[in-house]
């Protein structure tokens, strides 16, 4: 009798914690909404740089940075970590202002807050009438891909990982869906949902730079890691083109989204797509982006933690 009661009590406390955390977070975002976007984002950047080093994930970020950059000094490592926290703070604040910040107009004569490199590729993909896969990383504001694609009348079904907090997850899903179209939560069965999108000639987008338990053994910054084989397996199944795309923040609360040429997919002697080789190719591509501006990548997840069996 006691054990079920304890379990139920602990579960209730966790639900209450989730609810309170979500309410506080949404209240802060509502207050930020009152401010002009530039002032609000600059404020949250400053606050995140102060608060970030106080949380446990800061130690994970610093440890990861030291693994990736063994030649950098402690001062340089802390500078990158501080930039990362500012970047994460801005990302959270930008949910509130996304409709105001995304002002990209393909036909505008003067640039706005958002510039897009690869306009011709977006138009080419739109007109091909066949399935495509986009992959990106936690760089800059990585939410811009489906928003930018929609500007070119190109629908992208985006795969995302919902927060553990169900109240925050619901808020983020609702906020994202208003501007990003179809969203697919990363959970059991999502591979079938993505396959259905591709089967009907649609396009999917996925983040590929997080640890994936039981994933393909590969390397990132010279360290062993596990990476999801989902994108390579879908590309092999539907024989579709795969496009890398990444975002970076620019000074003055501006953004650049770059759509790169499609990957030359590695194949084995039988002509089939080599899943392991493509996983490594994606990791190498993301590493190249991160090295350009390491302060814009999300260093606080346990990318090099090996768990479960490897493939």
mmCIF file of C-alpha atoms in Angstrom:
data_model
loop_
_atom_site.group_PDB
_atom_site.id
_atom_site.type_symbol
_atom_site.label_atom_id
_atom_site.label_comp_id
_atom_site.label_asym_id
_atom_site.label_seq_id
_atom_site.Cartn_x
_atom_site.Cartn_y
_atom_site.Cartn_z
ATOM 1 C CA UNK A 1 0.000 0.000 0.000
ATOM 2 C CA UNK A 2 2.812 2.428 0.853
ATOM 3 C CA UNK A 3 4.805 2.076 -2.361
ATOM 4 C CA UNK A 4 1.933 3.003 -4.753
ATOM 5 C CA UNK A 5 1.095 5.979 -2.527
ATOM 6 C CA UNK A 6 4.713 7.217 -2.574
ATOM 7 C CA UNK A 7 4.897 6.755 -6.331
ATOM 8 C CA UNK A 8 1.637 8.635 -6.840
ATOM 9 C CA UNK A 9 2.791 11.458 -4.554
ATOM 10 C CA UNK A 10 6.146 11.810 -6.324
ATOM 11 C CA UNK A 11 4.443 11.801 -9.695
ATOM 12 C CA UNK A 12 2.054 14.514 -8.520
ATOM 13 C CA UNK A 13 4.973 16.625 -7.289
ATOM 14 C CA UNK A 14 6.731 16.263 -10.651
ATOM 15 C CA UNK A 15 3.568 17.322 -12.496
ATOM 16 C CA UNK A 16 3.244 20.328 -10.185
ATOM 17 C CA UNK A 17 6.902 21.222 -10.826
ATOM 18 C CA UNK A 18 6.360 21.009 -14.581
ATOM 19 C CA UNK A 19 3.243 23.178 -14.354
ATOM 20 C CA UNK A 20 4.961 25.834 -12.218
ATOM 21 C CA UNK A 21 8.081 25.905 -14.407
ATOM 22 C CA UNK A 22 5.980 26.303 -17.543
ATOM 23 C CA UNK A 23 3.911 29.100 -16.003
ATOM 24 C CA UNK A 24 7.026 31.009 -14.953
ATOM 25 C CA UNK A 25 8.611 30.573 -18.384
ATOM 26 C CA UNK A 26 5.471 31.693 -20.218
ATOM 27 C CA UNK A 27 5.052 34.667 -17.879
ATOM 28 C CA UNK A 28 8.610 35.791 -18.658
ATOM 29 C CA UNK A 29 7.969 35.447 -22.381
ATOM 30 C CA UNK A 30 4.716 37.405 -22.051
ATOM 31 C CA UNK A 31 6.588 40.236 -20.312
ATOM 32 C CA UNK A 32 9.224 40.216 -23.048
ATOM 33 C CA UNK A 33 6.446 40.551 -25.623
ATOM 34 C CA UNK A 34 5.666 43.995 -24.229
ATOM 35 C CA UNK A 35 9.167 45.218 -25.104
ATOM 36 C CA UNK A 36 10.410 46.046 -28.609
ATOM 37 C CA UNK A 37 12.028 42.911 -30.125
ATOM 38 C CA UNK A 38 15.604 44.234 -30.180
ATOM 39 C CA UNK A 39 15.473 45.422 -26.590
ATOM 40 C CA UNK A 40 13.878 42.177 -25.387
ATOM 41 C CA UNK A 41 16.359 39.923 -27.185
ATOM 42 C CA UNK A 42 19.370 41.909 -26.013
ATOM 43 C CA UNK A 43 18.064 41.701 -22.452
ATOM 44 C CA UNK A 44 17.507 37.946 -22.540
ATOM 45 C CA UNK A 45 20.943 37.436 -24.102
ATOM 46 C CA UNK A 46 22.539 39.304 -21.195
ATOM 47 C CA UNK A 47 20.454 37.429 -18.612
ATOM 48 C CA UNK A 48 21.231 34.007 -20.151
ATOM 49 C CA UNK A 49 24.976 34.718 -20.050
ATOM 50 C CA UNK A 50 24.686 35.364 -16.301
ATOM 51 C CA UNK A 51 22.338 32.487 -15.438
ATOM 52 C CA UNK A 52 23.764 29.790 -17.747
ATOM 53 C CA UNK A 53 27.068 29.275 -15.879
ATOM 54 C CA UNK A 54 25.096 28.632 -12.675
ATOM 55 C CA UNK A 55 23.283 25.527 -13.981
ATOM 56 C CA UNK A 56 24.640 21.981 -14.119
ATOM 57 C CA UNK A 57 24.576 21.855 -17.909
ATOM 58 C CA UNK A 58 27.307 24.491 -17.990
ATOM 59 C CA UNK A 59 29.774 21.896 -16.711
ATOM 60 C CA UNK A 60 28.702 19.557 -19.533
ATOM 61 C CA UNK A 61 29.217 22.344 -22.077
ATOM 62 C CA UNK A 62 32.684 23.199 -20.757
ATOM 63 C CA UNK A 63 33.708 19.525 -20.705
ATOM 64 C CA UNK A 64 32.488 19.067 -24.287
ATOM 65 C CA UNK A 65 34.321 22.171 -25.446
ATOM 66 C CA UNK A 66 37.555 20.958 -23.887
ATOM 67 C CA UNK A 67 37.160 17.658 -25.729
ATOM 68 C CA UNK A 68 36.480 19.405 -29.021
ATOM 69 C CA UNK A 69 39.151 22.102 -28.601
ATOM 70 C CA UNK A 70 41.978 20.659 -26.448
ATOM 71 C CA UNK A 71 44.313 23.495 -27.520
ATOM 72 C CA UNK A 72 42.057 26.345 -26.357
ATOM 73 C CA UNK A 73 42.642 28.071 -23.019
ATOM 74 C CA UNK A 74 40.094 28.093 -20.193
ATOM 75 C CA UNK A 75 39.331 31.732 -20.990
ATOM 76 C CA UNK A 76 38.577 30.877 -24.629
ATOM 77 C CA UNK A 77 36.411 27.918 -23.579
ATOM 78 C CA UNK A 78 34.391 30.073 -21.172
ATOM 79 C CA UNK A 79 33.949 32.724 -23.881
ATOM 80 C CA UNK A 80 32.458 30.162 -26.274
ATOM 81 C CA UNK A 81 30.208 28.795 -23.498
ATOM 82 C CA UNK A 82 29.011 32.317 -22.694
ATOM 83 C CA UNK A 83 28.215 32.958 -26.365
ATOM 84 C CA UNK A 84 26.301 29.667 -26.416
ATOM 85 C CA UNK A 85 24.129 30.711 -23.456
ATOM 86 C CA UNK A 86 23.421 34.046 -25.118
ATOM 87 C CA UNK A 87 22.453 32.187 -28.269
ATOM 88 C CA UNK A 88 20.137 29.851 -26.349
ATOM 89 C CA UNK A 89 18.535 32.794 -24.555
ATOM 90 C CA UNK A 90 17.873 34.548 -27.821
ATOM 91 C CA UNK A 91 16.397 31.373 -29.291
ATOM 92 C CA UNK A 92 13.874 31.179 -26.433
ATOM 93 C CA UNK A 93 12.969 34.859 -26.800
ATOM 94 C CA UNK A 94 12.587 34.574 -30.556
ATOM 95 C CA UNK A 95 9.605 32.259 -30.150
ATOM 96 C CA UNK A 96 7.710 35.340 -29.000
ATOM 97 C CA UNK A 97 8.797 37.527 -31.915
ATOM 98 C CA UNK A 98 9.160 35.052 -34.770
ATOM 99 C CA UNK A 99 6.292 36.599 -36.726
ATOM 100 C CA UNK A 100 7.973 40.026 -36.456
ATOM 101 C CA UNK A 101 11.555 38.871 -36.977
ATOM 102 C CA UNK A 102 11.037 36.792 -40.101
ATOM 103 C CA UNK A 103 10.690 39.494 -42.734
ATOM 104 C CA UNK A 104 12.361 37.758 -45.660
ATOM 105 C CA UNK A 105 10.931 38.776 -49.026
ATOM 106 C CA UNK A 106 12.499 37.031 -52.057
ATOM 107 C CA UNK A 107 11.597 40.004 -54.254
ATOM 108 C CA UNK A 108 12.721 42.794 -51.907
ATOM 109 C CA UNK A 109 15.425 45.127 -53.227
ATOM 110 C CA UNK A 110 16.902 45.840 -49.795
ATOM 111 C CA UNK A 111 17.759 43.176 -47.178
ATOM 112 C CA UNK A 112 15.705 42.795 -44.001
ATOM 113 C CA UNK A 113 16.507 40.951 -40.802
ATOM 114 C CA UNK A 114 16.715 37.610 -42.590
ATOM 115 C CA UNK A 115 18.830 36.809 -45.610
ATOM 116 C CA UNK A 116 18.580 33.508 -47.458
ATOM 117 C CA UNK A 117 21.423 31.971 -49.448
ATOM 118 C CA UNK A 118 20.170 29.331 -51.848
ATOM 119 C CA UNK A 119 16.997 30.954 -53.174
ATOM 120 C CA UNK A 120 17.465 29.200 -56.530
ATOM 121 C CA UNK A 121 17.734 25.832 -54.789
ATOM 122 C CA UNK A 122 14.489 26.403 -52.879
ATOM 123 C CA UNK A 123 12.716 27.189 -56.164
ATOM 124 C CA UNK A 124 14.290 24.198 -57.915
ATOM 125 C CA UNK A 125 13.218 21.828 -55.124
ATOM 126 C CA UNK A 126 9.706 23.273 -55.106
ATOM 127 C CA UNK A 127 9.279 22.619 -58.822
ATOM 128 C CA UNK A 128 10.694 19.064 -58.840
ATOM 129 C CA UNK A 129 7.533 17.488 -57.415
ATOM 130 C CA UNK A 130 9.379 14.663 -55.692
ATOM 131 C CA UNK A 131 10.435 13.928 -52.088
ATOM 132 C CA UNK A 132 13.444 15.654 -50.501
ATOM 133 C CA UNK A 133 15.154 15.559 -47.111
ATOM 134 C CA UNK A 134 16.713 18.564 -45.388
ATOM 135 C CA UNK A 135 18.995 18.186 -42.399
ATOM 136 C CA UNK A 136 20.215 20.873 -40.059
ATOM 137 C CA UNK A 137 21.823 21.369 -36.641
ATOM 138 C CA UNK A 138 21.266 23.336 -33.449
ATOM 139 C CA UNK A 139 22.951 26.402 -34.921
ATOM 140 C CA UNK A 140 21.685 29.989 -34.732
ATOM 141 C CA UNK A 141 17.904 29.923 -35.016
ATOM 142 C CA UNK A 142 17.375 26.469 -36.484
ATOM 143 C CA UNK A 143 13.600 27.048 -36.623
ATOM 144 C CA UNK A 144 13.959 29.218 -39.727
ATOM 145 C CA UNK A 145 14.106 26.353 -42.265
ATOM 146 C CA UNK A 146 10.370 25.513 -42.484
ATOM 147 C CA UNK A 147 9.431 29.204 -42.208
ATOM 148 C CA UNK A 148 11.751 30.151 -45.069
ATOM 149 C CA UNK A 149 10.626 27.175 -47.165
ATOM 150 C CA UNK A 150 6.999 28.269 -46.779
ATOM 151 C CA UNK A 151 7.965 31.638 -48.263
ATOM 152 C CA UNK A 152 8.757 29.761 -51.487
ATOM 153 C CA UNK A 153 5.504 27.737 -51.292
ATOM 154 C CA UNK A 154 7.565 24.725 -50.255
ATOM 155 C CA UNK A 155 6.088 22.630 -47.461
ATOM 156 C CA UNK A 156 8.515 20.959 -45.043
ATOM 157 C CA UNK A 157 7.329 18.558 -42.338
ATOM 158 C CA UNK A 158 9.752 19.213 -39.488
ATOM 159 C CA UNK A 159 10.854 16.595 -36.978
ATOM 160 C CA UNK A 160 11.380 18.047 -33.502
ATOM 161 C CA UNK A 161 12.163 16.767 -30.026
ATOM 162 C CA UNK A 162 9.564 17.960 -27.544
ATOM 163 C CA UNK A 163 10.721 19.053 -24.050
ATOM 164 C CA UNK A 164 10.103 16.613 -21.193
ATOM 165 C CA UNK A 165 7.863 19.239 -19.599
ATOM 166 C CA UNK A 166 4.449 18.557 -21.223
ATOM 167 C CA UNK A 167 3.161 22.087 -20.566
ATOM 168 C CA UNK A 168 6.181 23.685 -22.234
ATOM 169 C CA UNK A 169 5.969 21.121 -25.034
ATOM 170 C CA UNK A 170 2.363 22.058 -25.734
ATOM 171 C CA UNK A 171 3.202 25.779 -25.717
ATOM 172 C CA UNK A 172 6.185 25.382 -28.044
ATOM 173 C CA UNK A 173 4.240 23.099 -30.392
ATOM 174 C CA UNK A 174 1.392 25.599 -30.596
ATOM 175 C CA UNK A 175 3.771 28.509 -31.137
ATOM 176 C CA UNK A 176 5.782 26.700 -33.784
ATOM 177 C CA UNK A 177 2.803 25.279 -35.660
ATOM 178 C CA UNK A 178 1.425 28.780 -36.231
ATOM 179 C CA UNK A 179 4.361 29.634 -38.504
ATOM 180 C CA UNK A 180 6.046 26.343 -39.450
ATOM 181 C CA UNK A 181 3.363 24.055 -40.814
ATOM 182 C CA UNK A 182 3.387 20.336 -40.002
ATOM 183 C CA UNK A 183 5.442 19.310 -36.976
ATOM 184 C CA UNK A 184 6.236 15.714 -36.057
ATOM 185 C CA UNK A 185 7.318 14.957 -32.497
ATOM 186 C CA UNK A 186 10.360 12.693 -32.174
ATOM 187 C CA UNK A 187 8.923 9.563 -30.553
ATOM 188 C CA UNK A 188 8.163 5.923 -31.320
ATOM 189 C CA UNK A 189 6.545 5.614 -34.726
ATOM 190 C CA UNK A 190 7.787 8.928 -36.099
ATOM 191 C CA UNK A 191 9.846 7.140 -38.767
ATOM 192 C CA UNK A 192 6.605 5.812 -40.253
ATOM 193 C CA UNK A 193 5.092 9.310 -40.237
ATOM 194 C CA UNK A 194 8.150 10.700 -42.049
ATOM 195 C CA UNK A 195 8.021 7.834 -44.529
ATOM 196 C CA UNK A 196 4.389 8.650 -45.288
ATOM 197 C CA UNK A 197 5.327 12.275 -46.021
ATOM 198 C CA UNK A 198 8.062 11.183 -48.426
ATOM 199 C CA UNK A 199 5.847 8.522 -49.992
ATOM 200 C CA UNK A 200 3.355 11.173 -51.062
ATOM 201 C CA UNK A 201 6.146 13.298 -52.545
ATOM 202 C CA UNK A 202 6.546 15.662 -49.591
ATOM 203 C CA UNK A 203 9.626 17.072 -47.903
ATOM 204 C CA UNK A 204 10.961 16.488 -44.397
ATOM 205 C CA UNK A 205 13.471 18.316 -42.223
ATOM 206 C CA UNK A 206 15.403 16.904 -39.278
ATOM 207 C CA UNK A 207 18.045 17.890 -36.746
ATOM 208 C CA UNK A 208 20.897 15.379 -36.843
ATOM 209 C CA UNK A 209 23.432 16.568 -34.264
ATOM 210 C CA UNK A 210 22.199 15.041 -31.015
ATOM 211 C CA UNK A 211 23.178 11.843 -29.232
ATOM 212 C CA UNK A 212 21.059 8.878 -30.284
ATOM 213 C CA UNK A 213 21.102 5.887 -27.941
ATOM 214 C CA UNK A 214 21.785 2.663 -29.859
ATOM 215 C CA UNK A 215 22.773 4.787 -32.858
ATOM 216 C CA UNK A 216 25.453 4.321 -35.492
ATOM 217 C CA UNK A 217 28.973 4.575 -34.086
ATOM 218 C CA UNK A 218 30.639 7.560 -35.744
ATOM 219 C CA UNK A 219 32.903 10.492 -34.876
ATOM 220 C CA UNK A 220 32.343 14.186 -34.221
ATOM 221 C CA UNK A 221 35.275 16.515 -33.527
ATOM 222 C CA UNK A 222 37.436 13.395 -33.489
ATOM 223 C CA UNK A 223 35.484 11.815 -30.615
ATOM 224 C CA UNK A 224 33.314 8.699 -30.878
ATOM 225 C CA UNK A 225 29.563 9.285 -30.677
ATOM 226 C CA UNK A 226 26.256 7.665 -31.585
ATOM 227 C CA UNK A 227 24.194 9.192 -34.388
ATOM 228 C CA UNK A 228 20.684 8.462 -35.592
ATOM 229 C CA UNK A 229 20.546 6.538 -38.895
ATOM 230 C CA UNK A 230 17.010 7.793 -39.638
ATOM 231 C CA UNK A 231 17.869 10.312 -42.354
ATOM 232 C CA UNK A 232 20.210 7.952 -44.268
ATOM 233 C CA UNK A 233 17.690 5.099 -44.033
ATOM 234 C CA UNK A 234 14.884 7.287 -45.374
ATOM 235 C CA UNK A 235 17.132 8.576 -48.162
ATOM 236 C CA UNK A 236 17.992 4.979 -49.090
ATOM 237 C CA UNK A 237 14.373 3.818 -48.975
ATOM 238 C CA UNK A 238 13.013 6.646 -51.143
ATOM 239 C CA UNK A 239 16.159 7.334 -53.196
ATOM 240 C CA UNK A 240 15.696 11.064 -52.613
ATOM 241 C CA UNK A 241 18.071 14.005 -52.588
ATOM 242 C CA UNK A 242 19.420 15.245 -49.245
ATOM 243 C CA UNK A 243 20.173 18.930 -48.657
ATOM 244 C CA UNK A 244 22.192 20.416 -45.761
ATOM 245 C CA UNK A 245 20.884 23.731 -44.405
ATOM 246 C CA UNK A 246 22.062 25.839 -41.475
ATOM 247 C CA UNK A 247 21.370 29.137 -39.768
ATOM 248 C CA UNK A 248 23.653 31.666 -38.096
ATOM 249 C CA UNK A 249 22.928 34.838 -36.178
ATOM 250 C CA UNK A 250 24.332 38.103 -37.494
ATOM 251 C CA UNK A 251 24.975 41.359 -35.582
ATOM 252 C CA UNK A 252 21.924 43.512 -34.931
ATOM 253 C CA UNK A 253 19.481 40.630 -34.338
ATOM 254 C CA UNK A 254 19.705 39.525 -37.945
ATOM 255 C CA UNK A 255 19.936 36.029 -39.436
ATOM 256 C CA UNK A 256 21.375 34.158 -42.383
ATOM 257 C CA UNK A 257 19.906 30.859 -43.576
ATOM 258 C CA UNK A 258 22.084 28.906 -46.015
ATOM 259 C CA UNK A 259 20.727 26.075 -48.161
ATOM 260 C CA UNK A 260 23.694 24.088 -49.505
ATOM 261 C CA UNK A 261 23.906 21.955 -52.634
ATOM 262 C CA UNK A 262 22.621 18.413 -52.261
ATOM 263 C CA UNK A 263 24.998 15.830 -50.843
ATOM 264 C CA UNK A 264 26.797 13.338 -53.025
ATOM 265 C CA UNK A 265 25.478 10.281 -51.222
ATOM 266 C CA UNK A 266 28.054 7.531 -50.520
ATOM 267 C CA UNK A 267 27.193 4.147 -51.980
ATOM 268 C CA UNK A 268 28.555 0.644 -51.554
ATOM 269 C CA UNK A 269 29.782 -1.716 -54.257
ATOM 270 C CA UNK A 270 26.194 -2.814 -54.965
ATOM 271 C CA UNK A 271 25.121 0.795 -55.553
ATOM 272 C CA UNK A 272 23.069 1.038 -52.367
ATOM 273 C CA UNK A 273 23.350 4.057 -50.104
ATOM 274 C CA UNK A 274 25.907 3.356 -47.366
ATOM 275 C CA UNK A 275 24.113 4.307 -44.135
ATOM 276 C CA UNK A 276 27.214 4.403 -41.908
ATOM 277 C CA UNK A 277 29.196 6.463 -44.411
ATOM 278 C CA UNK A 278 26.334 8.927 -44.780
ATOM 279 C CA UNK A 279 26.029 9.271 -40.992
ATOM 280 C CA UNK A 280 29.710 10.241 -40.901
ATOM 281 C CA UNK A 281 29.246 12.626 -43.825
ATOM 282 C CA UNK A 282 26.449 14.416 -41.955
ATOM 283 C CA UNK A 283 28.589 14.649 -38.807
ATOM 284 C CA UNK A 284 31.479 16.089 -40.809
ATOM 285 C CA UNK A 285 29.149 18.622 -42.429
ATOM 286 C CA UNK A 286 27.772 19.775 -39.083
ATOM 287 C CA UNK A 287 31.272 19.933 -37.584
ATOM 288 C CA UNK A 288 32.293 22.261 -40.403
ATOM 289 C CA UNK A 289 29.404 24.616 -39.552
ATOM 290 C CA UNK A 290 30.194 24.553 -35.835
ATOM 291 C CA UNK A 291 33.884 25.304 -36.374
ATOM 292 C CA UNK A 292 32.925 28.473 -38.253
ATOM 293 C CA UNK A 293 31.195 29.882 -35.161
ATOM 294 C CA UNK A 294 31.289 27.513 -32.150
ATOM 295 C CA UNK A 295 29.414 29.938 -29.881
ATOM 296 C CA UNK A 296 26.245 29.375 -31.922
ATOM 297 C CA UNK A 297 26.041 25.612 -31.335
ATOM 298 C CA UNK A 298 24.317 23.878 -28.406
ATOM 299 C CA UNK A 299 27.256 22.437 -26.455
ATOM 300 C CA UNK A 300 25.375 21.382 -23.311
ATOM 301 C CA UNK A 301 23.927 18.089 -24.556
ATOM 302 C CA UNK A 302 25.900 14.897 -24.009
ATOM 303 C CA UNK A 303 26.908 14.355 -27.626
ATOM 304 C CA UNK A 304 29.781 11.979 -26.840
ATOM 305 C CA UNK A 305 28.035 9.810 -24.281
ATOM 306 C CA UNK A 306 27.853 6.201 -25.535
ATOM 307 C CA UNK A 307 24.786 4.314 -24.328
ATOM 308 C CA UNK A 308 23.210 1.021 -25.275
ATOM 309 C CA UNK A 309 24.431 -1.050 -28.182
ATOM 310 C CA UNK A 310 26.029 0.525 -31.234
ATOM 311 C CA UNK A 311 25.385 -0.216 -34.871
#
